[in-house]
């Protein structure tokens, strides 16, 4: 797996490519997500249009990124979810956890129409 990052309007678009299976690639994505958070860029769209395969470690990588972003007051949203990956999300019931959209443009625009809800901080 590799990935590219592009800023669009009020969101950062991360395009994943190849087989998403966690491992060292997952670590570098995790590090990049935390860099974005430190830069104040907390609205992320993950474009899955170029993903060939995803396993449970790949799903775990997305869940970890989403959790980090939500805890920072942002969100991670999915775009271009292929049928095979959508089936995986349905089987694991994660379809109810991730907000997903038909296109990157819809997902980016969703941050305006449906902004992230800040997570209440407990002290």
Short mmCIF file of N, CA, C and O in Angstrom, two decimals:
data_model
loop_
_atom_site.label_atom_id
_atom_site.label_comp_id
_atom_site.label_asym_id
_atom_site.label_seq_id
_atom_site.Cartn_x
_atom_site.Cartn_y
_atom_site.Cartn_z
N UNK A 1 0.84 -1.18 0.00
CA UNK A 1 0.00 0.00 0.00
C UNK A 1 0.88 1.23 0.00
O UNK A 1 1.91 1.28 0.64
N UNK A 2 0.43 2.23 -0.73
CA UNK A 2 1.02 3.54 -0.58
C UNK A 2 -0.12 4.54 -0.56
O UNK A 2 -1.27 4.17 -0.77
N UNK A 3 0.21 5.78 -0.25
CA UNK A 3 -0.84 6.78 -0.16
C UNK A 3 -0.31 8.14 -0.57
O UNK A 3 0.89 8.40 -0.53
N UNK A 4 -1.25 8.99 -0.98
CA UNK A 4 -0.91 10.37 -1.30
C UNK A 4 -1.86 11.27 -0.54
O UNK A 4 -2.96 10.85 -0.16
N UNK A 5 -1.42 12.50 -0.32
CA UNK A 5 -2.21 13.44 0.47
C UNK A 5 -2.36 14.74 -0.33
O UNK A 5 -1.40 15.22 -0.93
N UNK A 6 -3.58 15.23 -0.35
CA UNK A 6 -3.90 16.46 -1.07
C UNK A 6 -4.88 17.28 -0.22
O UNK A 6 -5.81 16.72 0.35
N UNK A 7 -4.64 18.55 -0.12
CA UNK A 7 -5.56 19.42 0.63
C UNK A 7 -6.62 19.97 -0.31
O UNK A 7 -6.30 20.39 -1.42
N UNK A 8 -7.88 19.90 0.15
CA UNK A 8 -8.99 20.43 -0.64
C UNK A 8 -9.91 21.20 0.28
O UNK A 8 -10.51 20.62 1.18
N UNK A 9 -10.03 22.48 0.04
CA UNK A 9 -10.95 23.33 0.78
C UNK A 9 -10.75 23.17 2.27
O UNK A 9 -9.72 23.52 2.81
N UNK A 10 -11.72 22.56 2.94
CA UNK A 10 -11.66 22.43 4.40
C UNK A 10 -11.30 21.02 4.84
O UNK A 10 -11.60 20.63 5.96
N UNK A 11 -10.68 20.23 3.96
CA UNK A 11 -10.36 18.84 4.32
C UNK A 11 -9.06 18.41 3.65
O UNK A 11 -8.58 19.03 2.70
N UNK A 12 -8.51 17.33 4.19
CA UNK A 12 -7.34 16.69 3.60
C UNK A 12 -7.81 15.37 3.01
O UNK A 12 -8.51 14.60 3.68
N UNK A 13 -7.45 15.13 1.76
CA UNK A 13 -7.83 13.89 1.09
C UNK A 13 -6.62 12.95 1.06
O UNK A 13 -5.56 13.31 0.54
N UNK A 14 -6.80 11.77 1.65
CA UNK A 14 -5.77 10.74 1.64
C UNK A 14 -6.24 9.66 0.67
O UNK A 14 -7.28 9.05 0.88
N UNK A 15 -5.49 9.46 -0.40
CA UNK A 15 -5.83 8.43 -1.38
C UNK A 15 -4.96 7.22 -1.13
O UNK A 15 -3.73 7.29 -1.24
N UNK A 16 -5.61 6.13 -0.73
CA UNK A 16 -4.90 4.86 -0.51
C UNK A 16 -4.83 4.11 -1.82
O UNK A 16 -5.79 4.13 -2.61
N UNK A 17 -3.71 3.42 -2.05
CA UNK A 17 -3.52 2.68 -3.31
C UNK A 17 -2.97 1.29 -3.01
O UNK A 17 -2.12 1.12 -2.14
N UNK A 18 -3.47 0.30 -3.74
CA UNK A 18 -2.95 -1.06 -3.61
C UNK A 18 -3.69 -1.86 -2.57
O UNK A 18 -4.89 -1.71 -2.38
N UNK A 19 -2.95 -2.74 -1.89
CA UNK A 19 -3.51 -3.61 -0.86
C UNK A 19 -3.33 -2.97 0.51
O UNK A 19 -2.22 -2.67 0.91
N UNK A 20 -4.44 -2.76 1.22
CA UNK A 20 -4.40 -2.11 2.52
C UNK A 20 -4.42 -3.20 3.59
O UNK A 20 -5.45 -3.80 3.86
N UNK A 21 -3.23 -3.46 4.15
CA UNK A 21 -3.10 -4.57 5.09
C UNK A 21 -2.33 -4.21 6.35
O UNK A 21 -1.78 -5.07 7.02
N UNK A 22 -2.27 -2.92 6.68
CA UNK A 22 -1.58 -2.52 7.90
C UNK A 22 -0.08 -2.65 7.75
O UNK A 22 0.47 -2.37 6.69
N UNK A 23 0.61 -3.08 8.81
CA UNK A 23 2.06 -3.25 8.77
C UNK A 23 2.79 -1.92 8.72
O UNK A 23 2.28 -0.89 9.17
N UNK A 24 4.00 -1.90 8.13
CA UNK A 24 4.81 -0.68 8.08
C UNK A 24 4.10 0.48 7.38
O UNK A 24 4.24 1.63 7.78
N UNK A 25 3.32 0.17 6.34
CA UNK A 25 2.58 1.23 5.65
C UNK A 25 1.54 1.84 6.58
O UNK A 25 1.30 3.04 6.54
N UNK A 26 0.93 1.01 7.40
CA UNK A 26 -0.05 1.50 8.37
C UNK A 26 0.59 2.41 9.38
O UNK A 26 0.00 3.42 9.79
N UNK A 27 1.82 2.09 9.78
CA UNK A 27 2.54 2.92 10.74
C UNK A 27 2.83 4.29 10.14
O UNK A 27 2.62 5.32 10.79
N UNK A 28 3.25 4.33 8.87
CA UNK A 28 3.55 5.63 8.27
C UNK A 28 2.27 6.45 8.07
O UNK A 28 2.30 7.67 8.23
N UNK A 29 1.15 5.80 7.77
CA UNK A 29 -0.11 6.54 7.67
C UNK A 29 -0.51 7.08 9.04
O UNK A 29 -0.91 8.24 9.17
N UNK A 30 -0.36 6.26 10.07
CA UNK A 30 -0.68 6.68 11.44
C UNK A 30 0.15 7.91 11.83
O UNK A 30 -0.37 8.88 12.38
N UNK A 31 1.44 7.88 11.51
CA UNK A 31 2.31 9.01 11.83
C UNK A 31 1.88 10.26 11.07
O UNK A 31 1.87 11.36 11.62
N UNK A 32 1.50 10.08 9.80
CA UNK A 32 1.08 11.22 8.99
C UNK A 32 -0.22 11.81 9.51
O UNK A 32 -0.39 13.04 9.52
N UNK A 33 -1.15 10.98 9.95
CA UNK A 33 -2.41 11.46 10.54
C UNK A 33 -2.12 12.32 11.76
O UNK A 33 -2.69 13.40 11.94
N UNK A 34 -1.19 11.88 12.60
CA UNK A 34 -0.85 12.65 13.80
C UNK A 34 -0.15 13.96 13.44
O UNK A 34 -0.34 14.97 14.13
N UNK A 35 0.64 13.98 12.36
CA UNK A 35 1.23 15.23 11.89
C UNK A 35 0.12 16.20 11.47
O UNK A 35 0.18 17.39 11.77
N UNK A 36 -0.87 15.69 10.74
CA UNK A 36 -1.98 16.53 10.30
C UNK A 36 -2.72 17.12 11.50
O UNK A 36 -3.05 18.31 11.50
N UNK A 37 -2.94 16.30 12.52
CA UNK A 37 -3.62 16.78 13.73
C UNK A 37 -2.81 17.91 14.38
O UNK A 37 -3.37 18.95 14.75
N UNK A 38 -1.49 17.72 14.49
CA UNK A 38 -0.63 18.76 15.08
C UNK A 38 -0.68 20.06 14.25
O UNK A 38 -0.54 21.15 14.79
N UNK A 39 -0.89 19.92 12.93
CA UNK A 39 -0.98 21.08 12.04
C UNK A 39 -2.38 21.70 12.07
O UNK A 39 -2.64 22.68 11.37
N UNK A 40 -3.29 21.10 12.84
CA UNK A 40 -4.65 21.62 12.93
C UNK A 40 -5.56 21.15 11.81
O UNK A 40 -6.66 21.67 11.63
N UNK A 41 -5.13 20.17 11.04
CA UNK A 41 -5.91 19.63 9.91
C UNK A 41 -6.59 18.35 10.38
O UNK A 41 -5.99 17.28 10.38
N UNK A 42 -7.83 18.49 10.81
CA UNK A 42 -8.51 17.38 11.48
C UNK A 42 -9.67 16.79 10.70
O UNK A 42 -10.32 15.87 11.17
N UNK A 43 -9.96 17.32 9.52
CA UNK A 43 -11.02 16.78 8.67
C UNK A 43 -10.36 16.01 7.53
O UNK A 43 -9.72 16.61 6.66
N UNK A 44 -10.51 14.70 7.55
CA UNK A 44 -9.81 13.84 6.59
C UNK A 44 -10.81 12.97 5.83
O UNK A 44 -11.70 12.37 6.42
N UNK A 45 -10.62 12.93 4.52
CA UNK A 45 -11.39 12.03 3.65
C UNK A 45 -10.41 10.99 3.14
O UNK A 45 -9.34 11.33 2.62
N UNK A 46 -10.76 9.71 3.29
CA UNK A 46 -9.94 8.63 2.75
C UNK A 46 -10.61 8.14 1.47
O UNK A 46 -11.73 7.63 1.49
N UNK A 47 -9.91 8.32 0.36
CA UNK A 47 -10.39 7.89 -0.95
C UNK A 47 -9.94 6.44 -1.17
O UNK A 47 -8.75 6.15 -1.22
N UNK A 48 -10.91 5.55 -1.29
CA UNK A 48 -10.61 4.11 -1.44
C UNK A 48 -10.73 3.63 -2.88
O UNK A 48 -10.71 2.43 -3.14
N UNK A 49 -10.83 4.55 -3.84
CA UNK A 49 -11.07 4.16 -5.23
C UNK A 49 -9.93 3.32 -5.83
O UNK A 49 -10.16 2.56 -6.76
N UNK A 50 -8.73 3.44 -5.29
CA UNK A 50 -7.58 2.71 -5.86
C UNK A 50 -7.13 1.54 -4.98
O UNK A 50 -6.05 1.00 -5.17
N UNK A 51 -7.98 1.17 -4.03
CA UNK A 51 -7.66 0.04 -3.15
C UNK A 51 -8.11 -1.25 -3.82
O UNK A 51 -9.25 -1.39 -4.23
N UNK A 52 -7.19 -2.21 -3.91
CA UNK A 52 -7.50 -3.50 -4.52
C UNK A 52 -8.02 -4.50 -3.50
O UNK A 52 -8.87 -5.32 -3.79
N UNK A 53 -7.47 -4.44 -2.29
CA UNK A 53 -7.79 -5.41 -1.25
C UNK A 53 -7.60 -4.76 0.10
O UNK A 53 -6.72 -3.93 0.27
N UNK A 54 -8.43 -5.16 1.08
CA UNK A 54 -8.26 -4.68 2.45
C UNK A 54 -8.55 -5.84 3.40
O UNK A 54 -9.54 -6.54 3.23
N UNK A 55 -7.67 -6.02 4.38
CA UNK A 55 -7.91 -7.06 5.39
C UNK A 55 -8.25 -6.40 6.73
O UNK A 55 -8.40 -5.19 6.82
N UNK A 56 -8.35 -7.22 7.76
CA UNK A 56 -8.74 -6.70 9.07
C UNK A 56 -7.71 -5.72 9.63
O UNK A 56 -8.08 -4.76 10.32
N UNK A 57 -6.44 -5.91 9.34
CA UNK A 57 -5.42 -4.96 9.80
C UNK A 57 -5.60 -3.62 9.11
O UNK A 57 -5.40 -2.56 9.72
N UNK A 58 -5.98 -3.65 7.84
CA UNK A 58 -6.26 -2.41 7.12
C UNK A 58 -7.45 -1.68 7.72
O UNK A 58 -7.43 -0.46 7.87
N UNK A 59 -8.48 -2.44 8.08
CA UNK A 59 -9.65 -1.84 8.75
C UNK A 59 -9.23 -1.23 10.08
O UNK A 59 -9.66 -0.14 10.44
N UNK A 60 -8.40 -1.95 10.82
CA UNK A 60 -7.91 -1.46 12.11
C UNK A 60 -7.15 -0.16 11.96
O UNK A 60 -7.27 0.75 12.80
N UNK A 61 -6.40 -0.04 10.88
CA UNK A 61 -5.66 1.17 10.60
C UNK A 61 -6.62 2.35 10.39
O UNK A 61 -6.40 3.45 10.92
N UNK A 62 -7.71 2.12 9.67
CA UNK A 62 -8.70 3.18 9.45
C UNK A 62 -9.42 3.55 10.74
O UNK A 62 -9.67 4.72 11.01
N UNK A 63 -9.74 2.55 11.56
CA UNK A 63 -10.41 2.80 12.84
C UNK A 63 -9.51 3.63 13.75
O UNK A 63 -9.95 4.58 14.39
N UNK A 64 -8.22 3.28 13.79
CA UNK A 64 -7.27 4.02 14.61
C UNK A 64 -7.17 5.48 14.16
O UNK A 64 -7.19 6.40 14.99
N UNK A 65 -7.10 5.69 12.85
CA UNK A 65 -7.03 7.06 12.32
C UNK A 65 -8.30 7.83 12.65
O UNK A 65 -8.24 8.99 13.08
N UNK A 66 -9.45 7.19 12.47
CA UNK A 66 -10.72 7.85 12.76
C UNK A 66 -10.81 8.22 14.24
O UNK A 66 -11.21 9.33 14.59
N UNK A 67 -10.41 7.32 15.12
CA UNK A 67 -10.45 7.57 16.56
C UNK A 67 -9.55 8.75 16.94
O UNK A 67 -9.95 9.64 17.69
N UNK A 68 -8.34 8.77 16.39
CA UNK A 68 -7.42 9.88 16.67
C UNK A 68 -8.00 11.20 16.22
O UNK A 68 -7.94 12.20 16.94
N UNK A 69 -8.58 11.22 15.02
CA UNK A 69 -9.16 12.46 14.49
C UNK A 69 -10.38 12.90 15.29
O UNK A 69 -10.53 14.08 15.59
N UNK A 70 -11.24 11.96 15.65
CA UNK A 70 -12.43 12.32 16.43
C UNK A 70 -12.04 12.82 17.81
O UNK A 70 -12.63 13.77 18.32
N UNK A 71 -11.04 12.21 18.42
CA UNK A 71 -10.58 12.67 19.74
C UNK A 71 -9.98 14.08 19.66
O UNK A 71 -9.97 14.80 20.66
N UNK A 72 -9.50 14.46 18.47
CA UNK A 72 -8.92 15.79 18.27
C UNK A 72 -9.97 16.80 17.82
O UNK A 72 -9.65 17.95 17.56
N UNK A 73 -11.23 16.37 17.71
CA UNK A 73 -12.30 17.27 17.30
C UNK A 73 -12.59 17.26 15.82
O UNK A 73 -13.32 18.11 15.32
N UNK A 74 -12.02 16.30 15.09
CA UNK A 74 -12.25 16.19 13.65
C UNK A 74 -12.97 14.90 13.32
O UNK A 74 -13.67 14.33 14.15
N UNK A 75 -12.77 14.43 12.09
CA UNK A 75 -13.39 13.17 11.68
C UNK A 75 -12.67 12.62 10.46
O UNK A 75 -11.97 13.34 9.75
N UNK A 76 -12.87 11.33 10.23
CA UNK A 76 -12.40 10.64 9.04
C UNK A 76 -13.63 10.13 8.32
O UNK A 76 -14.48 9.48 8.93
N UNK A 77 -13.72 10.43 7.04
CA UNK A 77 -14.85 9.99 6.23
C UNK A 77 -14.32 9.25 5.01
O UNK A 77 -13.26 9.58 4.48
N UNK A 78 -15.07 8.25 4.57
CA UNK A 78 -14.66 7.41 3.45
C UNK A 78 -15.34 7.85 2.16
O UNK A 78 -16.50 8.26 2.17
N UNK A 79 -14.61 7.72 1.06
CA UNK A 79 -15.16 8.04 -0.26
C UNK A 79 -14.81 6.92 -1.23
O UNK A 79 -13.78 6.25 -1.08
N UNK A 80 -15.68 6.72 -2.22
CA UNK A 80 -15.44 5.74 -3.28
C UNK A 80 -15.21 4.33 -2.72
O UNK A 80 -14.25 3.66 -3.07
N UNK A 81 -16.11 3.90 -1.85
CA UNK A 81 -15.99 2.58 -1.23
C UNK A 81 -16.49 1.53 -2.23
O UNK A 81 -17.67 1.50 -2.56
N UNK A 82 -15.58 0.69 -2.70
CA UNK A 82 -15.95 -0.36 -3.66
C UNK A 82 -16.83 -1.41 -2.98
O UNK A 82 -16.82 -1.55 -1.75
N UNK A 83 -17.59 -2.14 -3.78
CA UNK A 83 -18.52 -3.15 -3.25
C UNK A 83 -17.83 -4.14 -2.32
O UNK A 83 -18.36 -4.48 -1.27
N UNK A 84 -16.64 -4.62 -2.70
CA UNK A 84 -15.96 -5.63 -1.88
C UNK A 84 -15.57 -5.07 -0.51
O UNK A 84 -15.62 -5.77 0.49
N UNK A 85 -15.19 -3.80 -0.47
CA UNK A 85 -14.82 -3.19 0.82
C UNK A 85 -16.09 -2.85 1.60
O UNK A 85 -16.13 -3.02 2.81
N UNK A 86 -17.13 -2.43 0.91
CA UNK A 86 -18.40 -2.16 1.58
C UNK A 86 -18.93 -3.44 2.22
O UNK A 86 -19.45 -3.41 3.34
N UNK A 87 -18.78 -4.56 1.54
CA UNK A 87 -19.20 -5.86 2.11
C UNK A 87 -18.44 -6.14 3.40
O UNK A 87 -19.02 -6.60 4.38
N UNK A 88 -17.13 -5.85 3.40
CA UNK A 88 -16.32 -6.03 4.60
C UNK A 88 -16.81 -5.13 5.74
O UNK A 88 -16.92 -5.56 6.89
N UNK A 89 -17.17 -3.89 5.40
CA UNK A 89 -17.69 -2.97 6.41
C UNK A 89 -19.04 -3.44 6.96
O UNK A 89 -19.32 -3.30 8.14
N UNK A 90 -19.86 -4.03 6.08
CA UNK A 90 -21.16 -4.54 6.53
C UNK A 90 -20.99 -5.75 7.43
O UNK A 90 -21.59 -5.83 8.50
N UNK A 91 -20.15 -6.68 7.03
CA UNK A 91 -19.92 -7.91 7.81
C UNK A 91 -19.40 -7.58 9.20
O UNK A 91 -19.80 -8.18 10.19
N UNK A 92 -18.51 -6.60 9.27
CA UNK A 92 -17.91 -6.22 10.56
C UNK A 92 -18.75 -5.19 11.32
O UNK A 92 -18.39 -4.79 12.42
N UNK A 93 -19.85 -4.77 10.70
CA UNK A 93 -20.76 -3.76 11.25
C UNK A 93 -20.11 -2.39 11.41
O UNK A 93 -20.62 -1.53 12.13
N UNK A 94 -19.00 -2.18 10.73
CA UNK A 94 -18.34 -0.87 10.77
C UNK A 94 -19.00 0.12 9.82
O UNK A 94 -18.69 1.30 9.84
N UNK A 95 -19.93 -0.37 9.01
CA UNK A 95 -20.66 0.51 8.10
C UNK A 95 -21.41 1.58 8.89
O UNK A 95 -21.64 2.68 8.39
N UNK A 96 -21.76 1.27 10.14
CA UNK A 96 -22.48 2.24 10.98
C UNK A 96 -21.53 3.19 11.70
O UNK A 96 -21.97 4.19 12.25
N UNK A 97 -20.25 2.89 11.68
CA UNK A 97 -19.25 3.71 12.38
C UNK A 97 -18.68 4.78 11.46
O UNK A 97 -18.50 5.93 11.85
N UNK A 98 -18.38 4.39 10.21
CA UNK A 98 -17.79 5.30 9.25
C UNK A 98 -18.87 6.03 8.45
O UNK A 98 -19.81 5.40 7.97
N UNK A 99 -18.70 7.32 8.27
CA UNK A 99 -19.54 8.04 7.32
C UNK A 99 -18.89 7.82 5.95
O UNK A 99 -17.68 7.99 5.81
N UNK A 100 -19.70 7.41 4.98
CA UNK A 100 -19.14 7.10 3.66
C UNK A 100 -19.96 7.76 2.56
O UNK A 100 -21.17 7.94 2.69
N UNK A 101 -19.26 8.12 1.49
CA UNK A 101 -19.85 8.91 0.41
C UNK A 101 -19.44 8.33 -0.94
O UNK A 101 -18.42 7.66 -1.06
N UNK A 102 -20.25 8.64 -1.95
CA UNK A 102 -20.02 8.13 -3.31
C UNK A 102 -18.78 8.74 -3.96
O UNK A 102 -18.18 8.12 -4.82
N UNK A 103 -18.43 9.96 -3.57
CA UNK A 103 -17.30 10.64 -4.20
C UNK A 103 -16.50 11.44 -3.17
O UNK A 103 -17.01 11.74 -2.08
N UNK A 104 -15.29 11.78 -3.55
CA UNK A 104 -14.45 12.62 -2.70
C UNK A 104 -15.11 13.98 -2.52
O UNK A 104 -15.13 14.53 -1.40
N UNK A 105 -15.68 14.52 -3.58
CA UNK A 105 -16.31 15.84 -3.51
C UNK A 105 -17.44 15.85 -2.49
O UNK A 105 -17.57 16.79 -1.70
N UNK A 106 -18.29 14.80 -2.51
CA UNK A 106 -19.38 14.71 -1.53
C UNK A 106 -18.84 14.63 -0.11
O UNK A 106 -19.37 15.27 0.80
N UNK A 107 -17.79 13.83 0.07
CA UNK A 107 -17.22 13.66 1.41
C UNK A 107 -16.61 14.96 1.92
O UNK A 107 -16.81 15.33 3.08
N UNK A 108 -15.91 15.67 1.05
CA UNK A 108 -15.31 16.96 1.44
C UNK A 108 -16.42 17.94 1.81
O UNK A 108 -16.36 18.61 2.85
N UNK A 109 -17.45 18.01 0.98
CA UNK A 109 -18.56 18.94 1.23
C UNK A 109 -19.30 18.60 2.52
O UNK A 109 -19.84 19.48 3.20
N UNK A 110 -19.30 17.32 2.90
CA UNK A 110 -20.02 16.90 4.11
C UNK A 110 -19.49 17.57 5.37
O UNK A 110 -20.21 17.70 6.35
N UNK A 111 -18.24 18.00 5.35
CA UNK A 111 -17.70 18.67 6.54
C UNK A 111 -18.36 20.03 6.75
O UNK A 111 -18.35 20.54 7.87
N UNK A 112 -18.92 20.61 5.68
CA UNK A 112 -19.66 21.86 5.82
C UNK A 112 -21.09 21.59 6.28
O UNK A 112 -21.60 22.29 7.14
N UNK A 113 -21.73 20.60 5.68
CA UNK A 113 -23.14 20.33 5.98
C UNK A 113 -23.33 19.49 7.24
O UNK A 113 -24.39 19.55 7.86
N UNK A 114 -22.33 18.71 7.60
CA UNK A 114 -22.40 17.83 8.77
C UNK A 114 -21.06 17.88 9.50
O UNK A 114 -20.28 16.92 9.45
N UNK A 115 -20.76 19.00 10.17
CA UNK A 115 -19.45 19.15 10.80
C UNK A 115 -19.24 18.13 11.93
O UNK A 115 -20.20 17.66 12.54
N UNK A 116 -17.96 17.80 12.19
CA UNK A 116 -17.67 16.87 13.29
C UNK A 116 -18.18 17.41 14.62
O UNK A 116 -18.15 18.61 14.86
N UNK A 117 -18.63 16.51 15.45
CA UNK A 117 -19.08 16.87 16.80
C UNK A 117 -17.89 16.68 17.73
O UNK A 117 -17.35 15.57 17.81
N UNK A 118 -17.48 17.73 18.43
CA UNK A 118 -16.34 17.59 19.35
C UNK A 118 -16.64 16.54 20.42
O UNK A 118 -17.75 16.46 20.94
N UNK A 119 -15.62 15.76 20.74
CA UNK A 119 -15.74 14.75 21.79
C UNK A 119 -15.58 15.46 23.13
O UNK A 119 -14.66 16.26 23.31
N UNK A 120 -16.48 15.17 24.06
CA UNK A 120 -16.40 15.78 25.39
C UNK A 120 -15.17 15.28 26.10
O UNK A 120 -14.92 14.07 26.17
N UNK A 121 -14.39 16.19 26.62
CA UNK A 121 -13.18 15.85 27.35
C UNK A 121 -13.51 15.67 28.83
O UNK A 121 -14.18 16.53 29.42
N UNK A 122 -13.07 14.59 29.40
CA UNK A 122 -13.27 14.38 30.83
C UNK A 122 -11.96 14.65 31.57
O UNK A 122 -10.90 14.33 31.07
N UNK A 123 -12.06 15.30 32.70
CA UNK A 123 -10.83 15.62 33.46
C UNK A 123 -10.84 14.95 34.80
O UNK A 123 -11.80 14.51 35.31
#
